[in-house]
Amino acid sequence: MFNGITVMNIREYLSANGEQEFGENELRQILSEFLCDKNPDVERFLKEQAIEFTKRNQSVTYLVFSNDDASLVGYFTLAVKPITVKADCFSNTVNRKIARVSRLDEESGSYTLSAYLIAQLGKNYRDGANRKITGAQLLQAAMETIREAQYMAGGTVAFL
């Protein structure tokens, strides 16, 4: 999909039927191999919450694999969330663009709009997998996935 990596939505595993080569059990096995000593919350989310959040449509997690050896090198989780921003923080041009996709609260002088949130982003540090992808490449993969969603469903804002 991208240079040297493949991004896979975990829904592909969760929607698999018994005839396919992967399913939820295989997904849990892949997730168990993720290690992130630098941020235990990133590891905990992936192993303990990512599947349930995806099933409940709260967010969707994407696994990032190296094309060289199919190892899990990282992941990111996307969600759609409301965001509120002060109108006076932006130029008139930016305010006009935001006004097209948001609601202005005259009283508070702020816009509320739906935005794509990169809710989680993590590299796998098991067996040196972290050296197969940079943080910039992982973030680029998340942004490309958001651009695809924007193309299909609209939206203009993304935040981390």
CSV table of C-alpha atoms in Angstrom, one decimal:
chain,number,residue,atom,x,y,z
A,1,MET,CA,0.0,0.0,0.0
A,2,PHE,CA,2.8,2.4,0.9
A,3,ASN,CA,6.5,2.3,0.5
A,4,GLY,CA,7.6,-0.9,2.1
A,5,ILE,CA,4.6,-1.3,4.3
A,6,THR,CA,1.1,-2.7,4.2
A,7,VAL,CA,-1.8,-1.2,6.3
A,8,MET,CA,-4.6,-3.5,7.3
A,9,ASN,CA,-7.9,-2.6,9.0
A,10,ILE,CA,-8.5,-5.0,11.9
A,11,ARG,CA,-12.1,-5.3,10.7
A,12,GLU,CA,-10.7,-7.6,8.0
A,13,TYR,CA,-9.8,-10.1,10.8
A,14,LEU,CA,-13.0,-9.5,12.7
A,15,SER,CA,-15.3,-10.1,9.7
A,16,ALA,CA,-13.5,-13.3,8.6
A,17,ASN,CA,-15.5,-16.4,8.4
A,18,GLY,CA,-14.1,-19.9,9.1
A,19,GLU,CA,-13.1,-20.5,5.5
A,20,GLN,CA,-10.5,-17.6,5.5
A,21,GLU,CA,-7.0,-17.8,6.7
A,22,PHE,CA,-7.5,-15.2,9.5
A,23,GLY,CA,-10.0,-14.3,12.1
A,24,GLU,CA,-10.3,-12.9,15.6
A,25,ASN,CA,-8.1,-15.6,17.2
A,26,GLU,CA,-5.3,-14.9,14.7
A,27,LEU,CA,-5.7,-11.2,15.3
A,28,ARG,CA,-5.3,-11.7,19.0
A,29,GLN,CA,-2.2,-13.7,18.4
A,30,ILE,CA,-0.7,-10.9,16.2
A,31,LEU,CA,-1.6,-8.3,18.8
A,32,SER,CA,0.1,-10.4,21.6
A,33,GLU,CA,3.4,-10.0,19.8
A,34,PHE,CA,3.3,-6.2,20.1
A,35,LEU,CA,5.8,-4.6,22.6
A,36,CYS,CA,6.1,-1.0,23.5
A,37,ASP,CA,8.2,-0.5,26.6
A,38,LYS,CA,8.5,3.3,25.8
A,39,ASN,CA,4.7,3.7,26.3
A,40,PRO,CA,2.9,0.9,28.1
A,41,ASP,CA,-0.5,2.6,27.5
A,42,VAL,CA,0.0,2.2,23.8
A,43,GLU,CA,0.7,-1.5,24.2
A,44,ARG,CA,-2.2,-2.0,26.6
A,45,PHE,CA,-4.7,-0.2,24.3
A,46,LEU,CA,-3.8,-2.5,21.4
A,47,LYS,CA,-3.9,-5.7,23.4
A,48,GLU,CA,-6.9,-5.0,25.6
A,49,GLN,CA,-9.1,-2.4,24.0
A,50,ALA,CA,-8.6,-2.1,20.2
A,51,ILE,CA,-10.8,-5.0,19.3
A,52,GLU,CA,-13.7,-4.0,21.5
A,53,PHE,CA,-13.5,-0.3,20.4
A,54,THR,CA,-13.7,-1.5,16.8
A,55,LYS,CA,-16.6,-3.8,17.4
A,56,ARG,CA,-18.5,-0.9,19.1
A,57,ASN,CA,-17.6,1.5,16.3
A,58,GLN,CA,-15.8,3.8,18.7
A,59,SER,CA,-12.7,3.7,16.7
A,60,VAL,CA,-10.9,1.5,14.2
A,61,THR,CA,-7.3,0.2,14.6
A,62,TYR,CA,-5.0,-0.4,11.6
A,63,LEU,CA,-2.0,-2.7,11.8
A,64,VAL,CA,1.1,-1.8,9.8
A,65,PHE,CA,3.2,-4.7,8.5
A,66,SER,CA,6.6,-4.7,6.9
A,67,ASN,CA,6.5,-5.9,3.3
A,68,ASP,CA,9.9,-7.5,3.7
A,69,ASP,CA,9.0,-10.1,6.2
A,70,ALA,CA,5.3,-9.4,7.1
A,71,SER,CA,6.2,-8.5,10.7
A,72,LEU,CA,4.0,-6.1,12.6
A,73,VAL,CA,5.9,-2.9,12.8
A,74,GLY,CA,3.3,-0.6,14.3
A,75,TYR,CA,-0.3,0.4,14.5
A,76,PHE,CA,-2.6,3.4,14.6
A,77,THR,CA,-6.2,4.0,15.7
A,78,LEU,CA,-8.6,6.4,14.1
A,79,ALA,CA,-11.8,7.9,15.4
A,80,VAL,CA,-14.2,10.6,14.4
A,81,LYS,CA,-14.6,13.1,17.3
A,82,PRO,CA,-16.1,16.6,17.7
A,83,ILE,CA,-13.6,19.3,18.2
A,84,THR,CA,-14.2,22.9,19.3
A,85,VAL,CA,-11.9,25.7,18.2
A,86,LYS,CA,-12.0,29.4,18.8
A,87,ALA,CA,-12.8,31.4,15.7
A,88,ASP,CA,-10.4,34.3,16.6
A,89,CYS,CA,-7.4,31.9,16.4
A,90,PHE,CA,-7.7,31.8,12.6
A,91,SER,CA,-7.5,34.1,9.6
A,92,ASN,CA,-10.7,35.1,7.8
A,93,THR,CA,-9.8,32.6,5.0
A,94,VAL,CA,-9.4,29.7,7.4
A,95,ASN,CA,-12.6,30.8,9.2
A,96,ARG,CA,-14.5,30.6,5.9
A,97,LYS,CA,-13.2,27.1,5.2
A,98,ILE,CA,-14.1,25.9,8.8
A,99,ALA,CA,-17.5,27.5,8.6
A,100,ARG,CA,-18.4,25.3,5.7
A,101,VAL,CA,-18.1,22.1,7.8
A,102,SER,CA,-18.9,23.3,11.3
A,103,ARG,CA,-21.3,25.2,13.5
A,104,LEU,CA,-20.4,28.6,15.0
A,105,ASP,CA,-21.5,29.2,18.5
A,106,GLU,CA,-21.9,33.0,18.5
A,107,GLU,CA,-21.9,33.3,22.3
A,108,SER,CA,-18.5,31.6,22.8
A,109,GLY,CA,-17.1,32.6,19.4
A,110,SER,CA,-16.0,29.0,18.7
A,111,TYR,CA,-16.7,26.4,16.0
A,112,THR,CA,-17.7,22.8,16.6
A,113,LEU,CA,-16.9,20.3,13.9
A,114,SER,CA,-16.3,16.6,13.4
A,115,ALA,CA,-12.7,15.7,12.8
A,116,TYR,CA,-10.6,12.6,12.3
A,117,LEU,CA,-8.6,11.9,15.4
A,118,ILE,CA,-5.4,9.8,15.3
A,119,ALA,CA,-6.2,8.4,18.7
A,120,GLN,CA,-3.3,6.0,19.0
A,121,LEU,CA,0.0,5.6,17.2
A,122,GLY,CA,2.7,3.1,18.2
A,123,LYS,CA,5.7,1.3,17.0
A,124,ASN,CA,6.4,-2.3,17.8
A,125,TYR,CA,9.7,-2.7,19.7
A,126,ARG,CA,9.8,-6.5,19.7
A,127,ASP,CA,12.8,-8.0,18.0
A,128,GLY,CA,13.9,-4.7,16.4
A,129,ALA,CA,10.6,-4.3,14.4
A,130,ASN,CA,10.8,-0.6,15.3
A,131,ARG,CA,13.8,-0.1,13.1
A,132,LYS,CA,11.7,-1.1,10.0
A,133,ILE,CA,9.6,2.0,10.1
A,134,THR,CA,10.1,5.6,11.2
A,135,GLY,CA,7.6,7.6,13.2
A,136,ALA,CA,7.1,9.8,10.2
A,137,GLN,CA,6.2,6.8,8.0
A,138,LEU,CA,3.7,5.6,10.6
A,139,LEU,CA,2.1,9.0,10.8
A,140,GLN,CA,2.1,9.3,7.0
A,141,ALA,CA,0.3,5.9,6.8
A,142,ALA,CA,-2.3,7.2,9.3
A,143,MET,CA,-2.8,10.5,7.3
A,144,GLU,CA,-3.1,8.5,4.0
A,145,THR,CA,-5.8,6.4,5.6
A,146,ILE,CA,-7.6,9.6,6.7
A,147,ARG,CA,-7.3,11.0,3.2
A,148,GLU,CA,-9.0,7.9,1.8
A,149,ALA,CA,-11.8,8.3,4.3
A,150,GLN,CA,-12.1,12.0,3.4
A,151,TYR,CA,-12.4,11.0,-0.2
A,152,MET,CA,-15.2,8.5,0.5
A,153,ALA,CA,-17.1,10.4,3.2
A,154,GLY,CA,-15.9,14.0,3.3
A,155,GLY,CA,-14.4,16.0,6.1
A,156,THR,CA,-11.5,18.3,6.2
A,157,VAL,CA,-9.9,18.3,9.6
A,158,ALA,CA,-7.6,15.8,11.2
A,159,PHE,CA,-5.8,16.0,14.6
A,160,LEU,CA,-3.4,14.0,16.8
